[in-house]
Coordinates of C-alpha atoms and ligand atoms in Angstrom, one line a residue:
X1 CA 0.0 0.0 0.0
X2 CA 2.7 2.4 1.1
X3 CA 4.7 1.4 -1.9
X4 CA 1.8 2.2 -4.2
X5 CA 1.3 5.6 -2.6
X6 CA 5.0 6.4 -3.0
X7 CA 4.7 5.4 -6.7
X8 CA 1.6 7.5 -7.2
X9 CA 3.2 10.5 -5.5
X10 CA 6.3 10.0 -7.7
X11 CA 4.3 9.8 -10.8
X12 CA 2.2 12.8 -9.8
X13 CA 5.4 14.7 -9.1
X14 CA 6.7 13.9 -12.5
X15 CA 3.5 14.8 -14.1
X16 CA 3.4 18.3 -12.5
X17 CA 7.1 18.7 -13.4
X18 CA 6.3 18.0 -17.0
X19 CA 3.3 20.3 -16.8
X20 CA 5.2 23.3 -15.6
X21 CA 8.0 22.6 -18.0
X22 CA 5.7 21.9 -20.9
X23 CA 5.9 25.3 -22.3
X24 CA 9.6 25.9 -21.8
X25 CA 10.8 24.3 -25.0
X26 CA 8.0 25.4 -27.4
X27 CA 6.0 28.4 -28.2
X28 CA 2.9 29.1 -26.1
X29 CA -0.2 28.6 -28.2
X30 CA -2.4 31.6 -27.6
X31 CA -5.8 32.3 -29.0
X32 CA -7.4 35.7 -28.8
X33 CA -11.1 36.3 -29.3
X34 CA -10.6 39.5 -31.4
X35 CA -7.9 40.7 -33.8
X36 CA -6.8 43.7 -31.7
X37 CA -5.9 41.3 -28.9
X38 CA -4.1 39.0 -31.3
X39 CA -1.9 42.0 -32.5
X40 CA -1.2 43.2 -28.9
X41 CA -0.3 39.6 -27.8
X42 CA 2.1 39.3 -30.7
X43 CA 3.7 42.5 -29.7
X44 CA 4.2 41.2 -26.1
X45 CA 4.9 37.6 -26.9
X46 CA 7.3 38.0 -29.8
X47 CA 8.7 34.7 -30.9
X48 CA 7.8 33.0 -27.7
X49 CA 4.1 32.7 -28.7
X50 CA 2.0 31.6 -31.6
X51 CA -1.2 33.6 -31.8
X52 CA -4.4 32.9 -33.6
X53 CA -7.8 34.7 -33.4
X54 CA -11.4 33.5 -33.3
X55 CA -12.8 36.4 -35.4
X56 CA -11.9 38.5 -38.4
X57 CA -11.7 42.3 -38.2
X58 CA -14.6 42.7 -40.6
X59 CA -17.0 40.8 -38.3
X60 CA -19.5 42.1 -35.7
X61 CA -17.9 40.7 -32.6
X62 CA -21.1 41.0 -30.6
X63 CA -22.7 38.4 -32.9
X64 CA -19.8 36.0 -33.7
X65 CA -21.1 32.6 -34.5
X66 CA -19.5 29.7 -32.7
X67 CA -18.1 27.3 -35.3
X68 CA -16.3 24.0 -35.1
X69 CA -13.2 25.7 -36.5
X70 CA -13.2 27.9 -33.3
X71 CA -13.3 24.8 -31.1
X72 CA -10.4 23.2 -33.0
X73 CA -8.2 26.3 -32.4
X74 CA -9.2 26.2 -28.7
X75 CA -8.6 22.5 -28.2
X76 CA -4.9 22.9 -28.5
X77 CA -4.6 26.3 -26.9
X78 CA -2.5 27.0 -23.8
X79 CA -4.2 30.3 -23.3
X80 CA -7.4 32.2 -24.4
X81 CA -7.2 36.0 -24.3
X82 CA -10.6 37.6 -24.1
X83 CA -11.9 41.2 -24.1
X84 CA -14.7 40.7 -21.5
X85 CA -17.6 43.0 -20.8
X86 CA -19.9 40.7 -22.8
X87 CA -18.2 41.5 -26.1
X88 CA -17.1 37.9 -26.5
X89 CA -19.3 35.9 -24.2
X90 CA -19.7 33.4 -27.0
X91 CA -16.2 32.3 -26.3
X92 CA -17.6 30.3 -23.3
X93 CA -19.7 28.2 -25.7
X94 CA -16.7 27.6 -27.9
X95 CA -14.5 26.6 -24.9
X96 CA -17.1 24.1 -23.7
X97 CA -17.1 22.6 -27.1
X98 CA -13.3 22.5 -27.2
X99 CA -13.2 20.5 -24.0
X100 CA -9.9 22.1 -22.9
X101 CA -9.8 22.5 -19.1
X102 CA -6.7 24.7 -19.4
X103 CA -8.7 27.6 -20.7
X104 CA -12.0 27.4 -18.9
X105 CA -13.1 30.5 -16.8
X106 CA -11.0 30.7 -13.7
X107 CA -8.1 28.6 -15.0
X108 CA -4.6 30.1 -15.4
X109 CA -4.9 29.9 -19.2
X110 CA -7.9 32.2 -19.3
X111 CA -6.7 35.8 -19.7
X112 CA -9.2 38.7 -19.5
X113 CA -7.7 42.0 -20.4
X114 CA -10.3 44.5 -19.1
X115 CA -8.8 44.5 -15.6
X116 CA -7.9 48.0 -14.5
X117 CA -9.7 49.8 -17.4
X118 CA -11.6 52.9 -16.6
X119 CA -14.9 52.0 -18.4
X120 CA -17.0 54.6 -20.3
X121 CA -20.8 54.6 -20.8
X122 CA -21.5 52.4 -17.9
X123 CA -25.3 52.4 -17.6
X124 CA -26.6 54.1 -14.6
X125 CA -29.8 52.1 -14.6
X126 CA -30.0 48.4 -15.0
X127 CA -29.9 47.4 -18.6
X128 CA -31.7 44.3 -19.5
X129 CA -30.0 42.3 -22.2
X130 CA -33.4 40.9 -23.3
X131 CA -34.1 44.4 -24.6
X132 CA -31.2 43.8 -27.0
X133 CA -28.7 46.3 -25.6
X134 CA -25.3 44.7 -26.2
X135 CA -23.3 47.0 -23.9
X136 CA -25.0 46.2 -20.5
X137 CA -21.8 46.5 -18.5
X138 CA -20.4 49.6 -20.1
X139 CA -18.7 50.1 -23.5
X140 CA -16.5 47.1 -24.2
X141 CA -14.6 48.6 -27.2
X142 CA -11.7 50.1 -25.2
X143 CA -8.9 48.4 -27.2
X144 CA -9.3 51.2 -29.8
X145 CA -7.8 53.7 -27.4
X146 CA -4.0 53.5 -27.8
X147 CA -3.7 55.3 -24.4
X148 CA -5.0 52.1 -22.8
X149 CA -2.5 49.8 -24.4
X150 CA -0.2 50.0 -21.4
X151 CA -2.9 48.4 -19.2
X152 CA -4.0 45.9 -21.8
X153 CA -0.4 44.7 -22.5
X154 CA 0.3 44.5 -18.8
X155 CA -2.6 42.2 -18.3
X156 CA -1.4 40.1 -21.2
X157 CA 2.2 39.9 -19.8
X158 CA 0.7 38.9 -16.4
X159 CA -1.4 36.2 -18.0
X160 CA 1.3 34.7 -20.2
X161 CA 3.7 34.8 -17.3
X162 CA 1.4 32.6 -15.3
X163 CA 1.9 29.9 -17.9
X164 CA 5.5 30.5 -18.6
X165 CA 7.1 32.2 -15.6
X166 CA 10.6 31.9 -16.9
X167 CA 9.7 34.1 -19.9
X168 CA 8.3 37.0 -17.9
X169 CA 11.5 39.1 -18.4
X170 CA 11.3 38.6 -22.1
X171 CA 7.6 39.5 -22.2
X172 CA 8.3 42.6 -20.2
X173 CA 11.1 43.6 -22.5
X174 CA 9.0 43.1 -25.6
X175 CA 6.2 45.1 -23.9
X176 CA 8.5 48.0 -23.1
X177 CA 9.9 48.1 -26.7
X178 CA 6.3 48.1 -28.1
X179 CA 5.1 50.9 -25.7
X180 CA 8.1 53.0 -26.6
X181 CA 7.2 52.7 -30.2
X182 CA 3.6 53.4 -29.4
X183 CA 4.6 56.5 -27.4
X184 CA 6.4 57.9 -30.5
X185 CA 3.3 57.3 -32.6
X186 CA 1.1 58.8 -29.9
X187 CA 3.0 62.0 -30.0
X188 CA 2.6 62.1 -33.8
X189 CA -1.1 61.2 -33.6
X190 CA -1.8 63.9 -31.0
X191 CA -0.2 66.5 -33.2
X192 CA -2.2 65.3 -36.2
X193 CA -5.5 65.5 -34.3
X194 CA -4.7 68.9 -32.6
X195 CA -6.3 71.0 -35.4
X196 CA -9.6 69.1 -35.3
X197 CA -9.9 68.9 -31.5
X198 CA -13.6 69.3 -30.5
X199 CA -14.7 68.0 -33.9
X200 CA -18.1 66.4 -33.9
X201 CA -18.9 62.9 -35.3
X202 CA -21.9 60.6 -35.5
X203 CA -21.2 56.8 -35.2
X204 CA -23.2 53.9 -36.5
X205 CA -22.5 51.5 -33.6
X206 CA -20.9 53.1 -30.5
X207 CA -17.4 51.5 -30.7
X208 CA -15.3 54.6 -31.0
X209 CA -16.0 56.4 -27.7
X210 CA -12.6 55.5 -26.1
X211 CA -10.7 56.5 -29.2
X212 CA -12.7 59.8 -29.7
X213 CA -12.3 60.7 -26.0
X214 CA -8.6 60.2 -26.2
X215 CA -8.2 62.6 -29.0
X216 CA -10.7 65.2 -27.9
X217 CA -13.4 64.5 -30.5
X218 CA -17.1 64.5 -29.6
X219 CA -19.7 61.8 -30.4
X220 CA -23.0 63.7 -30.8
X221 CA -25.1 60.7 -31.7
X222 CA -25.4 57.2 -33.1
X223 CA -27.5 55.7 -35.9
X224 CA -28.5 52.7 -33.8
X225 CA -31.3 53.3 -31.4
X226 CA -29.3 51.8 -28.6
X227 CA -26.1 49.7 -28.8
X228 CA -27.0 46.7 -30.9
X229 CA -30.5 47.9 -31.8
X230 CA -30.9 48.8 -35.5
X231 CA -31.9 52.4 -36.4
X232 CA -35.6 53.2 -36.4
X233 CA -36.9 55.7 -38.9
X234 CA -38.0 58.2 -36.1
X235 CA -34.5 58.0 -34.6
X236 CA -32.8 58.7 -38.0
X237 CA -35.0 61.7 -38.6
X238 CA -33.8 63.1 -35.3
X239 CA -30.2 62.3 -36.0
X240 CA -30.4 64.0 -39.4
X241 CA -31.9 67.1 -37.7
X242 CA -29.1 67.0 -35.2
X243 CA -26.3 66.6 -37.8
X244 CA -27.7 69.7 -39.6
X245 CA -27.9 71.8 -36.4
X246 CA -24.4 70.8 -35.2
X247 CA -22.9 70.7 -38.7
X248 CA -21.5 67.2 -38.3
X249 CA -19.3 66.2 -41.2
X250 CA -18.9 62.5 -40.7
X251 CA -20.6 59.2 -39.8
X252 CA -18.2 56.5 -38.7
X253 CA -19.3 53.1 -40.0
X254 CA -18.1 49.5 -39.2
X255 CA -17.4 47.2 -42.1
X256 CA -20.3 45.0 -41.1
X257 CA -22.8 47.8 -40.8
X258 CA -25.1 49.2 -43.5
X259 CA -22.9 51.7 -45.3
X260 CA -25.6 52.6 -47.8
X261 CA -28.0 53.6 -45.0
X262 CA -25.3 55.7 -43.4
X263 CA -24.5 57.4 -46.8
X264 CA -28.2 58.2 -47.2
X265 CA -28.3 59.8 -43.7
X266 CA -25.1 61.8 -44.5
X267 CA -26.6 63.0 -47.8
X268 CA -29.8 64.1 -46.0
X269 CA -27.8 65.9 -43.4
X270 CA -26.0 67.8 -46.2
X271 CA -23.1 70.2 -45.7
X272 CA -20.8 67.7 -47.5
X273 CA -21.2 65.1 -44.7
X274 CA -19.7 61.7 -45.4
X275 CA -20.1 58.2 -44.2
X276 CA -16.8 56.4 -43.8
X277 CA -15.8 52.8 -43.0
X278 CA -13.3 53.0 -40.2
X279 CA -10.8 50.6 -38.7
X280 CA -13.0 49.7 -35.7
X281 CA -10.6 46.7 -35.3
X282 CA -7.3 45.4 -36.6
X283 CA -8.2 44.0 -40.0
X284 CA -11.4 46.0 -40.5
X285 CA -10.0 47.9 -43.5
X286 CA -7.2 47.4 -46.0
X287 CA -3.9 48.5 -44.5
X288 CA -5.0 48.1 -40.8
X289 CA -3.3 44.8 -40.4
X290 CA -1.7 45.5 -37.0
X291 CA -2.6 47.5 -33.9
X292 CA -0.6 50.6 -34.7
X293 CA -1.6 50.6 -38.4
X294 CA -5.3 50.4 -37.4
X295 CA -5.0 53.4 -35.0
X296 CA -3.0 55.3 -37.6
X297 CA -5.7 54.7 -40.2
X298 CA -8.4 56.2 -38.0
X299 CA -6.2 59.2 -37.0
X300 CA -5.3 60.0 -40.6
X301 CA -8.9 59.6 -41.8
X302 CA -10.4 61.8 -39.1
X303 CA -7.7 64.5 -39.2
X304 CA -8.5 64.7 -43.0
X305 CA -12.3 64.7 -43.0
X306 CA -12.7 67.0 -40.0
X307 CA -10.3 69.7 -41.1
Ligands
ZN401 ZN1 -20.4 47.2 -29.2

């Protein structure tokens, strides 16, 4: 009996050894729910990670459909990086289907990056999701604000380091190098946006609020009745009136939203107003194939159209 126990203990010891050392000699396999988080994880993980994403930048993340291909990616993942705030709740279904205990909620391989983010548009009254509002906990699209990248990347470093503690210094070094580069870009972006500070925009879906706030632009309205609820005719009449009164020159549109409708609203509002498809995510438009490129696209586009 005692002998068996010793054997079992020894085997368990070996097992746990091989578990902690499992990631030392190969890349960590990381899956991110959305492309922004993939790009930021690549920046932090460098050649120590292999990152995939569950969605494309042209998709509406709120309504991503769980597919077998998602489960396949998750089955072999060491970590799942999620946005949280109900943007990517569907990941839970995919994880259950993947049958990978290493990334279920609460396990070390589950990394949520919203920790420490000062949220905007947190409802003051209880929002019932059955009414269709897809931002019940506050606006989840914070990754579009480059000023929040230090917090997001810190959360990624902490998460990856739980799985590969020996690599923490390397993750930190990559993060510092990335943030230094981002700082330089930030200085340039702030200068570019300076002349249009206070500029007014209308959005289709409210996914730009963190970005707009960072650069001193003002969101005066949205085409959707509420986040996730399609525009009603009465609401559009009111938005057109408001755009005329406040001389709004631009409607920001997601690649998955109805550009034609936004263009009609812009034409009705007059004054040369335009509807433009923006990089509301990495991969949303051509050229926005990494985090810095996506932000750069938005800065350039808005600095141009609002001047
Ligand atoms: Zn949203």
